Short mmCIF file of C-alpha atoms and ligand atoms in Angstrom, two decimals:
data_model
loop_
_atom_site.label_atom_id
_atom_site.label_comp_id
_atom_site.label_asym_id
_atom_site.label_seq_id
_atom_site.Cartn_x
_atom_site.Cartn_y
_atom_site.Cartn_z
CA MET L 1 -0.04 -0.58 0.15
CA SER L 2 1.20 3.19 -1.19
CA GLY L 3 0.19 6.95 -2.02
CA THR L 4 -2.54 9.44 -0.36
CA PRO L 5 -5.52 7.95 0.26
CA LEU L 6 -7.03 10.30 2.59
CA VAL L 7 -5.68 12.93 0.11
CA ASP L 8 -6.79 11.15 -3.25
CA ALA L 9 -10.44 10.71 -2.06
CA TRP L 10 -10.81 13.99 -0.37
CA ARG L 11 -10.23 15.40 -4.20
CA ARG L 12 -12.26 13.39 -5.40
CA ALA L 13 -14.73 13.77 -3.31
CA ARG L 14 -14.35 18.78 -3.74
CA ALA L 15 -14.85 17.27 -7.39
CA GLU L 16 -17.86 15.73 -7.19
CA PRO L 17 -21.11 17.85 -7.54
CA ARG L 18 -22.96 17.25 -4.46
CA HIS L 19 -26.16 17.80 -2.95
CA PRO L 20 -26.82 15.73 0.33
CA LEU L 21 -29.86 15.05 2.12
CA GLN L 22 -27.23 14.31 4.89
CA ILE L 23 -25.14 16.23 6.94
CA PRO L 24 -23.21 18.73 6.59
CA GLY L 25 -26.01 21.05 7.12
CA HIS L 26 -23.91 23.41 4.78
CA LYS L 27 -24.42 20.54 2.04
CA ASN L 28 -20.97 21.73 0.17
CA GLN L 29 -22.80 24.46 -1.45
CA PHE L 30 -20.53 26.84 -0.96
CA ALA L 31 -18.68 25.54 -2.80
CA ASN L 32 -19.68 26.68 -6.39
CA ASP L 33 -22.26 28.83 -5.55
CA GLU L 34 -21.98 32.37 -5.37
CA THR L 35 -25.08 33.37 -4.20
CA ALA L 36 -25.34 30.48 -1.49
CA LEU L 37 -27.42 31.59 2.04
CA GLY L 38 -24.82 33.33 4.57
CA ALA L 39 -21.90 32.89 0.97
CA ASP L 40 -20.28 36.50 1.72
CA LEU L 41 -19.21 35.29 4.92
CA LEU L 42 -18.89 31.71 4.80
CA ALA L 43 -17.88 30.71 1.65
CA GLU L 44 -14.37 30.88 2.53
CA LEU L 45 -14.40 29.55 5.47
CA VAL L 46 -16.05 26.16 4.87
CA ARG L 47 -15.65 25.99 1.14
CA ASP L 48 -13.49 23.21 1.50
CA ASP L 49 -15.10 21.19 4.25
CA ILE L 50 -15.95 17.38 3.72
CA PRO L 51 -16.42 15.52 6.08
CA GLN L 52 -14.88 12.46 6.49
CA GLN L 53 -18.40 10.38 6.68
CA GLY L 54 -20.31 10.23 4.01
CA GLY L 55 -17.95 12.42 2.25
CA VAL L 56 -13.96 11.93 2.13
CA ASP L 57 -15.45 8.08 2.70
CA ASP L 58 -19.07 6.87 2.35
CA ASN L 59 -21.28 6.41 4.89
CA ALA L 60 -20.01 2.79 6.28
CA PHE L 61 -16.20 4.28 5.64
CA SER L 62 -16.66 0.65 3.44
CA HIS L 63 -13.18 2.28 1.49
CA ARG L 64 -11.56 2.09 4.25
CA TYR L 65 -9.60 5.25 2.92
CA LEU L 66 -8.47 6.65 6.81
CA GLU L 67 -7.56 3.47 7.72
CA GLN L 68 -5.27 3.20 5.00
CA ALA L 69 -3.80 6.84 5.75
CA GLU L 70 -3.20 5.35 9.24
CA ALA L 71 -1.74 2.30 8.15
CA LEU L 72 0.64 4.55 5.81
CA TRP L 73 1.53 7.23 9.02
CA ALA L 74 2.30 4.36 11.28
CA ALA L 75 4.77 2.60 8.86
CA ALA L 76 6.21 5.75 7.83
CA VAL L 77 7.29 6.39 11.65
CA GLY L 78 7.72 3.03 13.24
CA ALA L 79 4.97 2.59 15.00
CA ASP L 80 2.66 -0.35 15.14
CA HIS L 81 -0.83 1.02 14.82
CA CYS L 82 -1.55 4.97 14.99
CA ARG L 83 -5.11 7.37 15.15
CA PHE L 84 -5.21 10.32 13.45
CA LEU L 85 -6.95 12.75 15.95
CA VAL L 86 -8.87 16.40 15.48
CA GLY L 87 -8.83 17.47 18.44
CA GLY L 88 -5.28 18.05 19.36
CA SER L 89 -2.52 16.60 21.09
CA SER L 90 -4.98 17.18 23.81
CA GLN L 91 -7.16 14.79 22.80
CA GLY L 92 -4.38 12.59 21.91
CA ASN L 93 -2.83 13.31 25.75
CA ILE L 94 -6.49 12.21 27.26
CA ALA L 95 -6.52 9.10 25.04
CA ALA L 96 -3.19 8.02 26.00
CA LEU L 97 -3.13 8.51 29.33
CA SER L 98 -6.47 7.23 30.14
CA ALA L 99 -5.05 3.43 27.89
CA VAL L 100 -2.63 3.17 30.82
CA ALA L 101 -4.45 4.50 33.69
CA ARG L 102 -6.96 2.78 36.01
CA PRO L 103 -9.38 4.55 38.63
CA GLY L 104 -7.71 5.22 41.67
CA LEU L 105 -4.47 3.83 41.02
CA PRO L 106 -1.06 5.65 40.95
CA VAL L 107 0.38 6.64 37.65
CA ALA L 108 3.77 8.67 37.41
CA VAL L 109 2.75 11.70 35.78
CA ASP L 110 5.38 14.10 34.64
CA ARG L 111 4.04 17.19 36.36
CA THR L 112 4.77 20.22 33.76
CA SER L 113 2.68 17.99 31.48
CA HIS L 114 0.30 20.37 29.73
CA ARG L 115 -3.15 20.71 31.13
CA SER L 116 -4.65 17.87 28.93
CA THR L 117 -2.59 15.58 30.87
CA HIS L 118 -4.37 16.78 34.07
CA ALA L 119 -8.05 16.73 31.76
CA ALA L 120 -7.39 13.19 31.25
CA LEU L 121 -6.66 12.55 35.09
CA VAL L 122 -10.19 13.47 36.18
CA ILE L 123 -11.81 11.36 33.55
CA THR L 124 -9.57 8.15 34.27
CA GLY L 125 -9.95 9.02 37.75
CA ALA L 126 -6.06 7.57 38.52
CA ARG L 127 -4.07 9.11 41.47
CA PRO L 128 -1.02 10.91 39.57
CA VAL L 129 2.45 10.66 41.20
CA TRP L 130 4.40 13.35 40.17
CA VAL L 131 7.99 13.52 38.30
CA HIS L 132 9.66 16.36 38.12
CA PRO L 133 12.32 17.34 35.53
CA ARG L 134 15.66 18.77 36.44
CA ILE L 135 15.57 22.11 36.30
CA HIS L 136 17.90 24.72 34.97
CA PRO L 137 20.04 26.85 38.12
CA GLU L 138 20.57 29.49 36.31
CA PHE L 139 17.37 29.67 33.45
CA HIS L 140 14.87 27.94 35.50
CA ILE L 141 13.54 25.91 32.89
CA PRO L 142 12.58 21.89 32.88
CA VAL L 143 15.93 20.40 30.75
CA GLY L 144 14.85 16.87 30.52
CA MET L 145 12.87 14.10 33.08
CA THR L 146 16.11 11.81 34.41
CA PRO L 147 15.85 8.16 34.46
CA GLY L 148 16.91 8.36 38.14
CA ARG L 149 13.87 10.31 39.14
CA ILE L 150 11.74 7.01 37.22
CA ALA L 151 13.98 4.77 39.12
CA ALA L 152 13.17 6.26 42.28
CA ILE L 153 9.37 6.14 42.53
CA GLU L 154 8.67 4.24 45.34
CA GLU L 155 5.09 3.45 44.62
CA PRO L 156 3.78 0.77 41.78
CA VAL L 157 3.05 2.92 39.26
CA SER L 158 0.80 1.39 35.99
CA ALA L 159 2.70 3.76 33.39
CA VAL L 160 5.36 6.67 33.49
CA PHE L 161 4.15 10.31 31.11
CA VAL L 162 6.59 12.33 30.53
CA THR L 163 6.70 15.32 27.79
CA SER L 164 9.85 15.61 25.57
CA PRO L 165 10.19 18.41 23.90
CA SER L 166 8.89 20.70 26.26
CA TYR L 167 7.31 23.77 25.32
CA VAL L 168 10.52 25.75 25.90
CA GLY L 169 12.37 23.46 23.63
CA THR L 170 14.47 20.78 25.59
CA LEU L 171 14.71 17.22 25.51
CA SER L 172 14.44 14.61 27.41
CA ASP L 173 16.54 10.73 26.65
CA VAL L 174 13.27 9.18 26.07
CA ALA L 175 15.56 6.07 25.21
CA ALA L 176 17.08 5.96 28.76
CA LEU L 177 13.29 7.37 30.39
CA SER L 178 11.83 3.81 28.20
CA ALA L 179 14.23 2.23 29.81
CA ALA L 180 13.93 3.03 33.30
CA ALA L 181 9.89 2.70 33.33
CA HIS L 182 10.46 -0.75 31.18
CA ASP L 183 12.38 -1.94 34.05
CA ARG L 184 9.64 -1.15 36.19
CA GLY L 185 7.62 -3.20 33.59
CA VAL L 186 5.13 -0.38 32.31
CA PRO L 187 4.96 1.76 29.57
CA LEU L 188 6.38 4.76 28.83
CA VAL L 189 4.21 7.33 27.08
CA VAL L 190 5.60 10.53 25.50
CA ASP L 191 3.68 14.08 25.01
CA GLN L 192 5.62 14.25 21.73
CA ALA L 193 3.02 17.31 20.75
CA TRP L 194 6.00 20.10 19.49
CA GLY L 195 8.10 17.15 18.26
CA ALA L 196 6.30 15.61 15.28
CA HIS L 197 9.33 16.37 13.16
CA LEU L 198 11.49 14.35 15.20
CA ASP L 199 9.48 11.32 13.59
CA PHE L 200 10.57 11.79 10.55
CA ILE L 201 14.27 11.86 11.60
CA ALA L 202 15.97 8.71 12.44
CA GLY L 203 16.56 7.52 15.70
CA ARG L 204 14.96 10.94 17.50
CA GLY L 205 11.10 10.06 17.38
CA ALA L 206 9.58 8.72 20.79
CA LEU L 207 9.16 5.37 19.33
CA ALA L 208 12.33 5.38 18.33
CA SER L 209 13.12 5.70 20.99
CA GLY L 210 11.54 2.73 22.44
CA ALA L 211 8.49 4.38 24.48
CA ASP L 212 5.27 2.22 23.93
CA VAL L 213 2.80 5.28 23.17
CA SER L 214 3.12 8.83 21.55
CA VAL L 215 1.10 12.31 20.85
CA THR L 216 2.23 14.94 18.27
CA SER L 217 0.56 17.30 16.99
CA VAL L 218 0.61 17.37 13.13
CA HIS L 219 -0.22 21.50 13.27
CA LYS L 220 3.08 22.26 15.29
CA ALA L 221 6.24 21.44 14.08
CA LEU L 222 4.44 19.93 10.43
CA MET L 223 2.44 21.78 8.00
CA GLY L 224 -1.40 19.79 9.21
CA TYR L 225 -4.72 22.12 9.39
CA SER L 226 -4.85 23.05 12.70
CA GLN L 227 -6.48 20.62 15.43
CA THR L 228 -4.39 17.54 13.89
CA ALA L 229 -2.74 14.85 15.60
CA VAL L 230 -1.55 11.66 15.94
CA VAL L 231 -1.41 9.16 18.95
CA SER L 232 0.70 6.58 17.62
CA MET L 233 1.91 3.24 19.50
CA ARG L 234 4.29 0.18 19.88
CA ASP L 235 2.28 -3.16 20.17
CA GLY L 236 3.84 -5.31 23.38
CA ARG L 237 2.83 -3.31 26.99
CA VAL L 238 -0.81 -1.08 24.99
CA ALA L 239 -2.90 -3.44 24.49
CA ARG L 240 -3.99 -1.44 20.80
CA ALA L 241 -8.39 -2.09 21.18
CA HIS L 242 -7.78 -0.32 24.51
CA LEU L 243 -6.52 2.60 23.14
CA ASP L 244 -8.64 2.41 20.49
CA ARG L 245 -11.55 2.70 22.68
CA CYS L 246 -10.07 5.78 24.64
CA VAL L 247 -9.38 7.03 21.18
CA ASP L 248 -12.89 7.00 21.13
CA LEU L 249 -13.89 7.90 24.37
CA VAL L 250 -12.79 11.47 23.03
CA ALA L 251 -13.44 11.63 19.61
CA THR L 252 -16.40 12.88 17.28
CA THR L 253 -18.19 11.47 15.30
CA SER L 254 -18.23 13.95 12.94
CA PRO L 255 -14.44 14.19 11.67
CA SER L 256 -13.59 16.58 9.47
CA GLY L 257 -11.95 14.77 6.22
CA THR L 258 -10.32 17.97 5.20
CA LEU L 259 -8.80 18.02 8.28
CA PHE L 260 -7.26 14.01 8.21
CA ALA L 261 -6.32 14.68 4.51
CA SER L 262 -4.16 17.18 5.42
CA ILE L 263 -2.30 14.68 8.17
CA ASP L 264 -2.11 12.22 4.48
CA ALA L 265 -0.51 14.75 2.92
CA THR L 266 1.82 15.83 5.38
CA ARG L 267 3.28 12.68 5.83
CA ALA L 268 3.42 12.05 1.97
CA VAL L 269 5.20 15.61 1.51
CA MET L 270 7.57 13.73 5.15
CA GLU L 271 8.88 10.75 3.03
CA ARG L 272 9.11 12.04 -0.88
CA GLU L 273 10.81 15.89 0.63
CA GLY L 274 11.60 15.71 4.03
CA ALA L 275 14.74 14.53 4.34
CA ALA L 276 15.80 17.32 2.65
CA ALA L 277 13.76 20.07 3.99
CA LEU L 278 14.85 18.97 7.11
CA ASP L 279 18.60 19.11 6.74
CA THR L 280 17.76 22.52 5.60
CA THR L 281 15.99 23.77 8.44
CA ILE L 282 18.01 22.43 10.64
CA GLY L 283 20.97 24.29 8.91
CA LEU L 284 18.77 27.08 9.20
CA VAL L 285 18.10 26.86 12.78
CA GLN L 286 21.56 26.71 13.54
CA ARG L 287 22.62 29.94 11.80
CA MET L 288 20.05 31.83 13.65
CA ARG L 289 20.85 29.96 17.02
CA ARG L 290 25.26 31.10 16.42
CA ARG L 291 23.88 34.26 15.02
CA LEU L 292 21.74 35.27 18.17
CA ALA L 293 24.44 34.22 20.38
CA GLY L 294 26.43 37.05 18.81
CA ILE L 295 24.50 39.34 20.94
CA ALA L 296 25.86 40.39 23.54
CA GLY L 297 24.08 39.54 26.78
CA LEU L 298 21.47 37.27 24.86
CA VAL L 299 22.03 33.17 25.65
CA VAL L 300 20.42 30.88 23.54
CA ALA L 301 20.12 27.52 24.41
CA ASP L 302 22.12 24.80 23.02
CA GLU L 303 22.91 22.07 23.96
CA SER L 304 26.15 22.37 26.08
CA ASN L 305 24.14 25.37 27.99
CA MET L 306 20.97 23.36 28.76
CA GLY L 307 22.98 20.39 29.79
CA CYS L 308 20.53 18.67 27.82
CA ALA L 309 19.50 18.10 23.66
CA ILE L 310 17.42 20.76 22.35
CA ASP L 311 13.89 20.81 19.73
CA PRO L 312 16.10 21.28 16.45
CA PHE L 313 13.15 22.92 15.32
CA LYS L 314 13.14 25.86 18.59
CA VAL L 315 15.09 28.89 19.09
CA THR L 316 15.05 30.01 22.83
CA LEU L 317 16.58 33.19 23.82
CA PHE L 318 17.25 34.08 27.44
CA LEU L 319 17.16 37.70 27.84
CA PRO L 320 18.45 38.85 31.57
CA GLY L 321 21.67 39.92 30.08
CA THR L 322 20.56 41.92 27.22
CA GLY L 323 18.49 43.86 29.93
CA VAL L 324 15.62 43.59 27.23
CA SER L 325 11.77 42.28 28.27
CA GLY L 326 10.42 39.51 27.03
CA PHE L 327 7.07 40.60 26.95
CA ASP L 328 8.01 43.48 25.64
CA LEU L 329 10.00 42.13 22.94
CA GLY L 330 7.34 39.74 22.12
CA GLU L 331 4.80 42.45 21.46
CA ALA L 332 7.25 44.09 18.95
CA LEU L 333 7.84 41.22 16.75
CA TRP L 334 4.00 40.49 16.96
CA ARG L 335 3.19 43.79 15.69
CA LEU L 336 5.53 42.96 13.10
CA GLY L 337 3.39 39.93 12.42
CA HIS L 338 6.60 37.83 13.37
CA GLY L 339 4.38 36.33 17.06
CA PRO L 340 7.01 34.61 19.08
CA GLU L 341 6.20 31.43 20.44
CA ALA L 342 6.16 32.10 23.69
CA ALA L 343 6.87 34.89 25.52
CA ASP L 344 7.60 35.88 29.33
CA ARG L 345 9.68 38.56 30.93
CA ASP L 346 13.38 36.08 30.85
CA THR L 347 12.72 34.12 27.80
CA LEU L 348 11.98 34.12 24.66
CA VAL L 349 10.48 30.84 22.11
CA LEU L 350 10.62 30.89 18.61
CA THR L 351 9.13 27.92 16.25
CA VAL L 352 10.81 27.75 12.95
CA THR L 353 9.16 25.05 11.03
CA LEU L 354 9.80 23.41 7.39
CA MET L 355 7.60 26.40 6.19
CA ASP L 356 10.76 29.10 6.92
CA ASP L 357 12.62 29.71 4.40
CA ALA L 358 16.21 31.42 3.97
CA ALA L 359 15.28 34.57 3.85
CA PHE L 360 12.57 34.67 6.51
CA VAL L 361 14.89 32.82 8.58
CA ASP L 362 18.02 35.53 8.61
CA GLU L 363 15.61 38.60 8.11
CA ALA L 364 13.53 37.57 11.51
CA THR L 365 17.41 37.62 12.97
CA ARG L 366 18.41 40.72 11.66
CA ILE L 367 15.02 42.33 13.47
CA ILE L 368 15.74 40.32 16.74
CA THR L 369 19.16 41.68 17.08
CA THR L 370 17.64 45.31 16.07
CA LEU L 371 15.34 45.12 18.60
CA ILE L 372 17.48 44.22 21.16
CA ASP L 373 19.68 46.78 20.51
CA GLN L 374 16.96 48.93 20.61
CA ARG L 375 15.88 48.11 23.74
CA ARG L 376 18.91 46.97 26.09
CA GLY L 377 19.10 47.81 29.69
CA ASP L 378 20.72 46.65 32.78
CA ALA L 379 21.29 43.64 32.61
CA ARG L 380 19.38 41.31 35.52
CA ALA L 381 18.94 38.10 37.25
CA ALA L 382 16.77 35.52 35.46
CA THR L 383 13.53 35.29 37.70
CA PRO L 384 11.84 31.58 37.93
CA THR L 385 8.66 30.53 36.23
CA SER L 386 6.51 29.29 38.84
CA VAL L 387 4.84 26.87 36.82
CA TRP L 388 8.28 24.47 36.12
CA ARG L 389 8.43 24.20 40.11
CA ILE L 390 5.48 23.22 41.38
CA ASP L 391 5.86 20.16 44.01
CA PRO L 392 2.34 19.72 44.99
CA ASP L 393 0.42 18.31 47.90
CA VAL L 394 -2.22 16.22 46.22
CA VAL L 395 -4.73 15.52 48.74
CA VAL L 396 -7.56 13.93 46.56
CA THR L 397 -7.03 13.02 42.96
CA PRO L 398 -8.25 15.38 40.76
CA ARG L 399 -11.29 13.38 39.59
CA GLU L 400 -12.35 13.26 43.25
CA ALA L 401 -11.44 17.23 43.25
CA PHE L 402 -13.72 17.69 40.31
CA PHE L 403 -16.37 16.17 40.74
CA ALA L 404 -16.54 17.20 45.06
CA THR L 405 -19.00 19.70 46.11
CA ARG L 406 -17.17 23.49 46.26
CA ARG L 407 -17.79 26.79 48.17
CA ARG L 408 -16.02 30.00 46.82
CA LEU L 409 -13.40 31.34 48.90
CA ARG L 410 -11.33 34.64 48.06
CA LEU L 411 -7.68 33.09 47.05
CA VAL L 412 -6.13 35.20 49.88
CA ASP L 413 -8.07 33.00 52.22
CA ALA L 414 -7.73 29.78 51.23
CA VAL L 415 -3.85 28.23 52.00
CA GLY L 416 -4.55 25.26 53.07
CA GLU L 417 -7.16 24.37 52.06
CA VAL L 418 -7.75 21.87 49.00
CA SER L 419 -8.91 23.51 45.36
CA ALA L 420 -11.31 22.22 43.62
CA GLU L 421 -10.25 23.65 40.22
CA GLN L 422 -7.57 24.33 37.69
CA PHE L 423 -5.15 28.07 36.96
CA CYS L 424 -3.60 27.41 34.04
CA PRO L 425 -0.58 29.85 32.70
CA TYR L 426 -1.00 30.86 28.92
CA PRO L 427 1.70 30.08 27.91
CA PRO L 428 2.51 27.24 28.84
CA GLY L 429 -0.42 25.55 29.39
CA VAL L 430 0.48 24.19 32.26
CA PRO L 431 -1.33 24.14 35.64
CA LEU L 432 0.01 25.91 38.28
CA LEU L 433 -2.53 24.99 40.81
CA ALA L 434 -5.27 21.58 39.64
CA PRO L 435 -8.21 19.99 41.76
CA GLY L 436 -7.63 18.09 44.75
CA GLU L 437 -4.02 19.70 45.55
CA ARG L 438 -3.56 22.05 48.45
CA VAL L 439 -3.56 26.19 48.19
CA THR L 440 -0.40 27.37 49.04
CA GLN L 441 1.28 30.52 50.02
CA GLU L 442 3.20 30.08 47.65
CA THR L 443 0.50 28.86 44.49
CA VAL L 444 -1.44 31.62 45.62
CA GLU L 445 1.59 34.43 45.20
CA ALA L 446 2.01 32.58 41.60
CA ILE L 447 -1.46 32.55 40.79
CA VAL L 448 -1.38 36.74 41.43
CA ALA L 449 1.79 37.39 39.23
CA ALA L 450 1.05 35.09 36.85
CA GLY L 451 -2.30 37.15 36.42
CA ARG L 452 -0.20 40.10 36.32
CA ILE L 453 1.57 39.61 33.52
CA GLY L 454 -0.43 37.28 31.36
CA ARG L 455 -3.65 35.33 30.34
CA VAL L 456 -4.62 32.94 33.98
CA ALA L 457 -7.13 30.39 31.96
CA TYR L 458 -9.47 27.56 33.10
CA SER L 459 -10.28 28.95 36.90
CA SER L 460 -14.05 30.21 37.25
CA ASP L 461 -13.32 33.58 38.74
CA PRO L 462 -11.33 35.32 35.66
CA THR L 463 -10.90 38.33 37.53
CA LEU L 464 -8.79 35.43 39.96
CA GLU L 465 -9.67 36.97 43.11
CA THR L 466 -11.41 33.81 44.57
CA ILE L 467 -11.13 30.60 43.94
CA GLU L 468 -13.48 27.06 44.10
CA VAL L 469 -12.21 24.33 47.02
CA ILE L 470 -13.43 21.30 47.90
CA GLU L 471 -16.15 21.42 50.49
CA SER L 472 -16.92 17.69 50.89
CA LEU L 473 -16.52 14.84 48.64
CA SER L 474 -19.14 14.06 46.22
CA PRO L 475 -20.60 10.04 47.78
C1 PLP U 501 3.31 19.71 25.93
C2 PLP U 501 2.03 20.32 25.01
N1 PLP U 501 0.99 18.98 24.85
C3 PLP U 501 -0.09 18.74 23.92
C4 PLP U 501 -0.36 20.20 23.69
C5 PLP U 501 -2.13 20.10 23.05
O1 PLP U 501 -1.44 20.12 21.98
P1 PLP U 501 -3.28 20.90 21.01
O2 PLP U 501 -2.98 22.15 20.57
O3 PLP U 501 -2.82 20.38 19.39
O4 PLP U 501 -4.36 19.91 21.00
C6 PLP U 501 0.05 21.34 24.28
C7 PLP U 501 -0.35 22.64 23.76
O5 PLP U 501 0.54 23.76 23.18
C8 PLP U 501 1.57 21.45 24.44
O6 PLP U 501 2.18 22.33 24.98
#
């Protein structure tokens, strides 16, 4: 089997005159009728929306195009099985953790995990045994989970779940983590949301390094439509049928065939031209890092100063030595149409992909150099970012807390109580405080500080003045 089954079927469906007596409600009329109801607003938005069911494939999926495309992706990345997702790596993380966790039982989870992993803990009812990556002593970012931390877990956990690449582009040694998890007789799941490209570099992907399940966003590092992701697995420690069940538990029953086809197309492009394109992009990123490292006071993350491997698509800058505020620099880049992946006071994270050519990368390097020079100030020490350092007291499981009876308190009066909700600064989307965790003076201060400088999501009171804490656990 080869080719692009979903792309081909999508093109056929798109070319066919159709006016179905079933969903989609837009009846594909925006494809060629400029006078259709609401065309002025809707046409360019939904013109290319072909559903998978009754569109790219028939209602019974009898051509099995999706399965064929998934098998091709699995073969391309060295997986035994994979599933395409339209709910992002968020859906993938929920499915993957659900596949290896059990209600009430301990599961080892990286506390710097994305909020979707925390959502999986609510859904499964598993009890998190938090593990923490090393934190860089000077720049205070996570610089990789170590196998020793997995080996040191005292409880008999059902699986180990880690994130690599991290949001700031640092990588864990997944081969060593796989060995550590397997020594305990349990599977390793890797949230590789930021690292879809790694699966196309020999030996760099999580599965190639021994992980049992990995989750990748096709829309982040590669070229898929927004929301596209893939969960992939190797047979042995995780049951395929159970992973499938968990994917279906949190999947729409009306997926977009357009989104799915963009995953198929991305895989085909990577197989056809990925090796050369990856080499080019990796070279451009290295050049950008080298040039930026020449700016006085600026530190550019690399293997030698971070002590861990770095995502070859990321350029992570530490600004304290330049005296420049990352917020200010980030804003300036936004205004120029070059919004960075993340910007906080001390750190700027840039994502470069295969779609960025040499002229753009060099121009971006020049712009950043100029912006820093224009804003230069006195060097300062880096301020630790709270989300990377949270070591919570887990009082009850996230699920128990989520479904508990709640009462509202002023945040400043809640120290000592158990939170029923999540406070999650964006970026990086890692909760400062999660349901089931004890509220401490430190977390209250961290929430207030995070709210002052950016968006803190998912808490019930957007002013952050109050918090819902557990009144009593549901029977
Ligand atoms: C580490 C990590 N995992 C998972 C996700 C969720 O990915 P998606 O946006 O594809 O749902 C994110 C989102 O930023 C993330 O940073």
